[in-house]
Each structure stands twice: as C-alpha cells, then as structure tokens.
Amino acid sequence: DVKVTQSSRYLVKRTGEKVFLECVQDMDHENMFWYRQDPGLGLRLIYFSYDVKMKEKGDIPEGYSVSREKKERFSLILESASTNQTSMYLCASSYQGSSYEQYFGPGTRLTVT
Amino acid sequence: GENVEQHPSTLSVQEGDSAVIKCTYSDSASNYFPWYKQELGKRPQLIIDIRSNVGEKKDQRIAVTLNKTAKHFSLHITETQPEDSAVYFCAARVSGYSTLTFGKGTMLLVSP
C-alpha cells in the first residue's frame, strides 16, 4: 500500500519566515510533485522532480524552491513566506513507467500571518 | 502548455440520479486522462482513468468517455449516493511528459 506522508497537517508562520514542507514516500517512486490547492483554482503544480537532485519548474514556481537529496524525500521551501502563500500544499509521487497514477499526501494547510 | 477546462464548478443532484462532469483539453498530444475524487478534508484519490486508444471505460457505477476529435472527456456517475459527494478533478497528461494538468474541480453534492 502506497504511503505518502507530509511533515505537518497545519502550520502557521509569520511573514518573512523561511518555511520547509517535507514529503516522504515509501514506494520507491521516481517522480515527486508539489501542488498548491486553492478554492476555485484546482491543483496547480509548483515543482516536480524526476530523480534525486533533479527538478523542473511547474506552473507557479515563483517564491518557492525545492530540494531532493534522497529518492524518498522531496522538500518545498518558501524562502520568505508571504501572506499570498497561505494555502493547502499537497505532495504527490508516481512511477515513471507505464503506470501514471499519482499518489497524494494528506496535505499541509499553511497560514502565513 | 496544456490547458484543461472543467464544468460545472458545482453540481447538485438527488440520490439515485446520474451526474455528468465534462472536461476539455487543448493539446492534441495528450494521451492519458485520469479522474480524482477528493472527499472533504482528505487527499485526492484516483477513481478511474482512460488512455487515448480507448473511447470508454466503466467501473461499476462510474464511467469515463473520451472524444479525441473534439478533445473532451466526461465522467459519468450513475445511481448517485450521498458518499459520492466530493470534489472531482479531471486531468490530462501530454505524451512524453510526467506531469498532469488538472481542471479546477467540480463539487458534487448528492442529497438523500
């Protein structure tokens, strides 16, 4: 059974703080993704990684960076949090092969005050 | 890049009725179309998917149809039940790419 976990369910940070969101998967998936979910806007891709130390920008990468030092772990970093980054953040992972299903983590609701 | 439009944004039905959610995509190179269900407070989960070499796929009460010529695909839920209430997302993947482009979601409310 695939398991994708995220470090926090709820997080409250102040404007200007550096924020780390961590995601871990236990299925040896090559691909990992970070999405942002806002009401009425669906799931928007921030960054994804297809291998250790490899990353690609998604649709909304501004204000974010990522790190993938180990295959099972993918971190999203907000260098200087701003109030417009208040959102639900979802991590996902998948194989690179013919099975394309993305498995999602439970999400982190981040509030920046 | 790929653009996915999803309609309607909300859909209210009575228990037992059918529900249809429609999506259109822009890139004719898209070849994989999954549907995800997200119950309140939970993570999105894949419920059904279809590849471009297939026109229709069924799994019990849910079915997905694909019209490649018109570049649209639809989710059909028959005999709806209250537990079908959730947000449904369609998505498309362009051949050769690893990422999905999601629609904005449809909130389905099934009243008893």
mmCIF file of C-alpha atoms in Angstrom:
data_model
loop_
_atom_site.group_PDB
_atom_site.id
_atom_site.type_symbol
_atom_site.label_atom_id
_atom_site.label_comp_id
_atom_site.label_asym_id
_atom_site.label_seq_id
_atom_site.Cartn_x
_atom_site.Cartn_y
_atom_site.Cartn_z
ATOM 1 C CA ASP A 1 0.000 0.000 0.000
ATOM 2 C CA VAL A 2 1.470 3.291 -1.131
ATOM 3 C CA LYS A 3 2.115 5.769 1.599
ATOM 4 C CA VAL A 4 2.875 9.437 1.089
ATOM 5 C CA THR A 5 3.321 11.455 4.253
ATOM 6 C CA GLN A 6 3.798 15.152 4.875
ATOM 7 C CA SER A 7 5.590 16.616 7.865
ATOM 8 C CA SER A 8 2.734 18.763 9.168
ATOM 9 C CA ARG A 9 -1.059 18.908 8.699
ATOM 10 C CA TYR A 10 -1.274 22.507 9.887
ATOM 11 C CA LEU A 11 1.395 25.184 10.006
ATOM 12 C CA VAL A 12 1.261 28.847 10.995
ATOM 13 C CA LYS A 13 4.178 31.084 10.064
ATOM 14 C CA ARG A 14 4.900 34.786 10.060
ATOM 15 C CA THR A 15 5.603 36.909 7.001
ATOM 16 C CA GLY A 16 9.268 36.749 6.049
ATOM 17 C CA GLU A 17 9.976 33.430 7.740
ATOM 18 C CA LYS A 18 11.678 30.585 5.887
ATOM 19 C CA VAL A 19 9.335 27.619 5.707
ATOM 20 C CA PHE A 20 10.139 23.982 4.991
ATOM 21 C CA LEU A 21 7.475 21.478 3.972
ATOM 22 C CA GLU A 22 8.615 17.886 3.745
ATOM 23 C CA CYS A 23 7.166 14.925 1.887
ATOM 24 C CA VAL A 24 8.194 11.284 2.152
ATOM 25 C CA GLN A 25 7.034 8.342 0.039
ATOM 26 C CA ASP A 26 7.720 4.683 0.654
ATOM 27 C CA MET A 27 7.116 3.191 -2.805
ATOM 28 C CA ASP A 28 10.452 3.933 -4.475
ATOM 29 C CA HIS A 29 8.699 6.309 -6.890
ATOM 30 C CA GLU A 30 10.942 8.235 -9.248
ATOM 31 C CA ASN A 31 8.602 11.226 -9.644
ATOM 32 C CA MET A 32 7.567 13.558 -6.860
ATOM 33 C CA PHE A 33 5.391 16.657 -7.120
ATOM 34 C CA TRP A 34 4.356 19.681 -5.097
ATOM 35 C CA TYR A 35 0.953 21.237 -5.730
ATOM 36 C CA ARG A 36 -0.880 24.160 -4.288
ATOM 37 C CA GLN A 37 -4.667 23.871 -3.844
ATOM 38 C CA ASP A 38 -6.839 26.973 -3.582
ATOM 39 C CA PRO A 39 -10.655 27.137 -3.773
ATOM 40 C CA GLY A 40 -11.830 27.589 -7.355
ATOM 41 C CA LEU A 41 -8.310 27.213 -8.756
ATOM 42 C CA GLY A 42 -7.868 23.448 -8.546
ATOM 43 C CA LEU A 43 -4.464 21.833 -8.204
ATOM 44 C CA ARG A 44 -1.600 23.888 -9.544
ATOM 45 C CA LEU A 45 1.862 22.398 -9.973
ATOM 46 C CA ILE A 46 4.664 24.258 -8.215
ATOM 47 C CA TYR A 47 7.651 21.966 -8.887
ATOM 48 C CA PHE A 48 8.319 18.380 -9.681
ATOM 49 C CA SER A 49 11.328 16.081 -9.540
ATOM 50 C CA TYR A 50 12.010 13.019 -11.670
ATOM 51 C CA ASP A 51 15.165 11.887 -9.884
ATOM 52 C CA VAL A 52 17.439 12.719 -6.972
ATOM 53 C CA LYS A 53 18.785 16.263 -7.296
ATOM 54 C CA MET A 54 16.708 16.809 -10.462
ATOM 55 C CA LYS A 55 13.870 19.332 -10.530
ATOM 56 C CA GLU A 56 11.631 21.080 -13.012
ATOM 57 C CA LYS A 57 9.509 24.185 -12.564
ATOM 58 C CA GLY A 58 5.790 23.774 -12.738
ATOM 59 C CA ASP A 59 3.159 26.385 -13.475
ATOM 60 C CA ILE A 60 3.637 28.577 -10.383
ATOM 61 C CA PRO A 61 7.252 28.285 -9.125
ATOM 62 C CA GLU A 62 7.713 31.933 -8.110
ATOM 63 C CA GLY A 63 8.517 32.313 -4.420
ATOM 64 C CA TYR A 64 9.277 28.597 -3.974
ATOM 65 C CA SER A 65 12.264 26.290 -4.258
ATOM 66 C CA VAL A 66 12.655 22.543 -3.776
ATOM 67 C CA SER A 67 15.213 20.009 -2.680
ATOM 68 C CA ARG A 68 15.501 16.306 -3.358
ATOM 69 C CA GLU A 69 18.589 14.851 -1.756
ATOM 70 C CA LYS A 70 17.142 11.348 -1.317
ATOM 71 C CA LYS A 71 14.769 9.453 -3.567
ATOM 72 C CA GLU A 72 12.054 9.137 -0.942
ATOM 73 C CA ARG A 73 12.057 12.740 0.241
ATOM 74 C CA PHE A 74 11.022 15.949 -1.520
ATOM 75 C CA SER A 75 11.059 19.274 0.274
ATOM 76 C CA LEU A 76 9.285 22.510 -0.623
ATOM 77 C CA ILE A 77 10.921 25.691 0.625
ATOM 78 C CA LEU A 78 9.381 29.122 0.964
ATOM 79 C CA GLU A 79 12.431 31.379 1.238
ATOM 80 C CA SER A 80 10.485 34.332 2.648
ATOM 81 C CA ALA A 81 6.865 33.496 3.339
ATOM 82 C CA SER A 82 4.213 35.978 2.258
ATOM 83 C CA THR A 83 0.502 36.153 3.048
ATOM 84 C CA ASN A 84 -0.404 35.207 -0.531
ATOM 85 C CA GLN A 85 1.279 31.847 0.064
ATOM 86 C CA THR A 86 -1.406 30.911 2.583
ATOM 87 C CA SER A 87 -2.823 27.749 1.035
ATOM 88 C CA MET A 88 -3.141 23.970 1.128
ATOM 89 C CA TYR A 89 0.023 22.250 -0.125
ATOM 90 C CA LEU A 90 -0.197 18.731 -1.488
ATOM 91 C CA CYS A 91 2.682 16.427 -2.265
ATOM 92 C CA ALA A 92 2.349 13.505 -4.693
ATOM 93 C CA SER A 93 4.511 10.750 -6.117
ATOM 94 C CA SER A 94 4.375 8.334 -9.048
ATOM 95 C CA TYR A 95 6.374 5.853 -11.057
ATOM 96 C CA GLN A 96 7.974 6.953 -14.312
ATOM 97 C CA GLY A 97 6.821 3.860 -16.153
ATOM 98 C CA SER A 98 3.502 2.972 -17.757
ATOM 99 C CA SER A 99 1.545 3.392 -14.526
ATOM 100 C CA TYR A 100 0.903 7.080 -14.248
ATOM 101 C CA GLU A 101 -1.195 7.256 -11.093
ATOM 102 C CA GLN A 102 -0.155 9.992 -8.723
ATOM 103 C CA TYR A 103 -0.493 9.187 -5.040
ATOM 104 C CA PHE A 104 -1.139 12.184 -2.837
ATOM 105 C CA GLY A 105 -0.135 13.012 0.693
ATOM 106 C CA PRO A 106 -2.672 14.314 3.244
ATOM 107 C CA GLY A 107 -1.739 17.946 2.654
ATOM 108 C CA THR A 108 -0.341 20.761 4.774
ATOM 109 C CA ARG A 109 -2.526 23.774 5.432
ATOM 110 C CA LEU A 110 -0.141 26.691 5.713
ATOM 111 C CA THR A 111 -1.246 30.026 7.128
ATOM 112 C CA VAL A 112 1.105 32.995 6.814
ATOM 113 C CA THR A 113 0.220 35.914 9.081
ATOM 114 C CA GLY B 1 1.253 24.149 -22.470
ATOM 115 C CA GLU B 2 -1.812 22.022 -21.835
ATOM 116 C CA ASN B 3 -4.992 23.707 -20.605
ATOM 117 C CA VAL B 4 -7.877 21.785 -19.053
ATOM 118 C CA GLU B 5 -11.328 23.312 -18.605
ATOM 119 C CA GLN B 6 -13.842 21.616 -16.295
ATOM 120 C CA HIS B 7 -17.604 22.169 -15.985
ATOM 121 C CA PRO B 8 -19.692 22.623 -13.982
ATOM 122 C CA SER B 9 -17.960 24.000 -10.919
ATOM 123 C CA THR B 10 -20.780 22.751 -8.686
ATOM 124 C CA LEU B 11 -23.395 20.076 -9.291
ATOM 125 C CA SER B 12 -26.292 19.186 -7.033
ATOM 126 C CA VAL B 13 -28.287 16.011 -7.618
ATOM 127 C CA GLN B 14 -30.776 13.855 -5.760
ATOM 128 C CA GLU B 15 -29.720 10.433 -4.575
ATOM 129 C CA GLY B 16 -30.272 7.927 -7.371
ATOM 130 C CA ASP B 17 -29.866 10.474 -10.163
ATOM 131 C CA SER B 18 -26.988 10.458 -12.627
ATOM 132 C CA ALA B 19 -24.217 13.048 -12.636
ATOM 133 C CA VAL B 20 -22.032 14.122 -15.541
ATOM 134 C CA ILE B 21 -18.884 16.228 -15.338
ATOM 135 C CA LYS B 22 -17.227 17.447 -18.522
ATOM 136 C CA CYS B 23 -13.660 18.458 -19.334
ATOM 137 C CA THR B 24 -11.964 19.795 -22.429
ATOM 138 C CA TYR B 25 -8.250 19.845 -23.171
ATOM 139 C CA SER B 26 -6.177 21.868 -25.585
ATOM 140 C CA ASP B 27 -3.151 19.760 -26.542
ATOM 141 C CA SER B 28 -3.896 17.041 -29.087
ATOM 142 C CA ALA B 29 -0.745 15.216 -27.889
ATOM 143 C CA SER B 30 -2.433 14.409 -24.553
ATOM 144 C CA ASN B 31 -2.915 10.674 -24.184
ATOM 145 C CA TYR B 32 -3.854 9.993 -20.563
ATOM 146 C CA PHE B 33 -6.901 11.324 -18.721
ATOM 147 C CA PRO B 34 -7.400 10.470 -15.027
ATOM 148 C CA TRP B 35 -10.176 11.490 -12.662
ATOM 149 C CA TYR B 36 -9.502 12.123 -8.983
ATOM 150 C CA LYS B 37 -12.011 12.290 -6.137
ATOM 151 C CA GLN B 38 -11.311 14.391 -3.063
ATOM 152 C CA GLU B 39 -13.626 13.955 -0.105
ATOM 153 C CA LEU B 40 -13.830 16.767 2.417
ATOM 154 C CA GLY B 41 -10.611 17.013 4.407
ATOM 155 C CA LYS B 42 -8.968 14.118 2.578
ATOM 156 C CA ARG B 43 -6.397 13.647 -0.127
ATOM 157 C CA PRO B 44 -7.283 13.295 -3.834
ATOM 158 C CA GLN B 45 -7.509 9.683 -4.969
ATOM 159 C CA LEU B 46 -7.642 8.230 -8.453
ATOM 160 C CA ILE B 47 -11.050 6.744 -9.243
ATOM 161 C CA ILE B 48 -10.791 5.997 -12.955
ATOM 162 C CA ASP B 49 -8.594 6.821 -15.918
ATOM 163 C CA ILE B 50 -8.643 6.408 -19.673
ATOM 164 C CA ARG B 51 -5.966 6.326 -22.325
ATOM 165 C CA SER B 52 -6.319 7.840 -25.767
ATOM 166 C CA ASN B 53 -6.625 4.489 -27.534
ATOM 167 C CA VAL B 54 -9.897 3.790 -25.714
ATOM 168 C CA GLY B 55 -13.234 5.567 -26.146
ATOM 169 C CA GLU B 56 -14.984 4.468 -22.967
ATOM 170 C CA LYS B 57 -14.166 2.757 -19.697
ATOM 171 C CA LYS B 58 -16.525 1.603 -16.943
ATOM 172 C CA ASP B 59 -16.053 0.591 -13.345
ATOM 173 C CA GLN B 60 -19.301 -0.264 -11.603
ATOM 174 C CA ARG B 61 -21.278 2.982 -11.269
ATOM 175 C CA ILE B 62 -18.656 5.248 -12.840
ATOM 176 C CA ALA B 63 -17.645 5.567 -16.461
ATOM 177 C CA VAL B 64 -15.435 7.860 -18.470
ATOM 178 C CA THR B 65 -15.826 8.680 -22.151
ATOM 179 C CA LEU B 66 -13.249 10.275 -24.436
ATOM 180 C CA ASN B 67 -13.779 12.112 -27.718
ATOM 181 C CA LYS B 68 -10.316 12.752 -29.171
ATOM 182 C CA THR B 69 -11.645 14.635 -32.168
ATOM 183 C CA ALA B 70 -13.468 17.154 -30.007
ATOM 184 C CA LYS B 71 -10.780 16.988 -27.299
ATOM 185 C CA HIS B 72 -13.180 16.402 -24.471
ATOM 186 C CA PHE B 73 -13.790 13.708 -21.892
ATOM 187 C CA SER B 74 -16.520 13.181 -19.336
ATOM 188 C CA LEU B 75 -17.139 11.406 -16.047
ATOM 189 C CA HIS B 76 -20.499 9.711 -15.620
ATOM 190 C CA ILE B 77 -21.769 8.562 -12.232
ATOM 191 C CA THR B 78 -24.996 6.567 -12.183
ATOM 192 C CA GLU B 79 -27.282 5.867 -9.214
ATOM 193 C CA THR B 80 -25.547 8.521 -7.124
ATOM 194 C CA GLN B 81 -25.253 8.011 -3.378
ATOM 195 C CA PRO B 82 -24.514 10.519 -0.590
ATOM 196 C CA GLU B 83 -20.985 9.110 -0.295
ATOM 197 C CA ASP B 84 -20.340 10.271 -3.866
ATOM 198 C CA SER B 85 -20.393 13.842 -2.524
ATOM 199 C CA ALA B 86 -16.879 15.205 -3.060
ATOM 200 C CA VAL B 87 -14.784 17.395 -5.318
ATOM 201 C CA TYR B 88 -13.880 15.707 -8.595
ATOM 202 C CA PHE B 89 -10.853 16.735 -10.659
ATOM 203 C CA CYS B 90 -10.156 15.810 -14.241
ATOM 204 C CA ALA B 91 -6.607 15.924 -15.599
ATOM 205 C CA ALA B 92 -4.663 15.425 -18.791
ATOM 206 C CA ARG B 93 -1.113 14.318 -19.498
ATOM 207 C CA VAL B 94 0.760 15.139 -22.658
ATOM 208 C CA SER B 95 2.595 12.216 -24.220
ATOM 209 C CA GLY B 96 6.237 12.114 -23.160
ATOM 210 C CA TYR B 97 5.722 14.227 -20.067
ATOM 211 C CA SER B 98 5.422 13.193 -16.418
ATOM 212 C CA THR B 99 3.152 15.962 -15.231
ATOM 213 C CA LEU B 100 -0.617 16.234 -15.135
ATOM 214 C CA THR B 101 -2.621 19.387 -15.818
ATOM 215 C CA PHE B 102 -5.711 19.472 -13.618
ATOM 216 C CA GLY B 103 -9.076 21.093 -14.133
ATOM 217 C CA LYS B 104 -10.379 23.440 -11.456
ATOM 218 C CA GLY B 105 -12.644 20.823 -9.945
ATOM 219 C CA THR B 106 -16.371 20.109 -9.590
ATOM 220 C CA MET B 107 -18.059 19.971 -6.220
ATOM 221 C CA LEU B 108 -20.719 17.259 -6.402
ATOM 222 C CA LEU B 109 -23.427 17.309 -3.742
ATOM 223 C CA VAL B 110 -25.747 14.316 -3.542
ATOM 224 C CA SER B 111 -28.825 14.938 -1.405
ATOM 225 C CA PRO B 112 -30.600 11.991 0.266
#
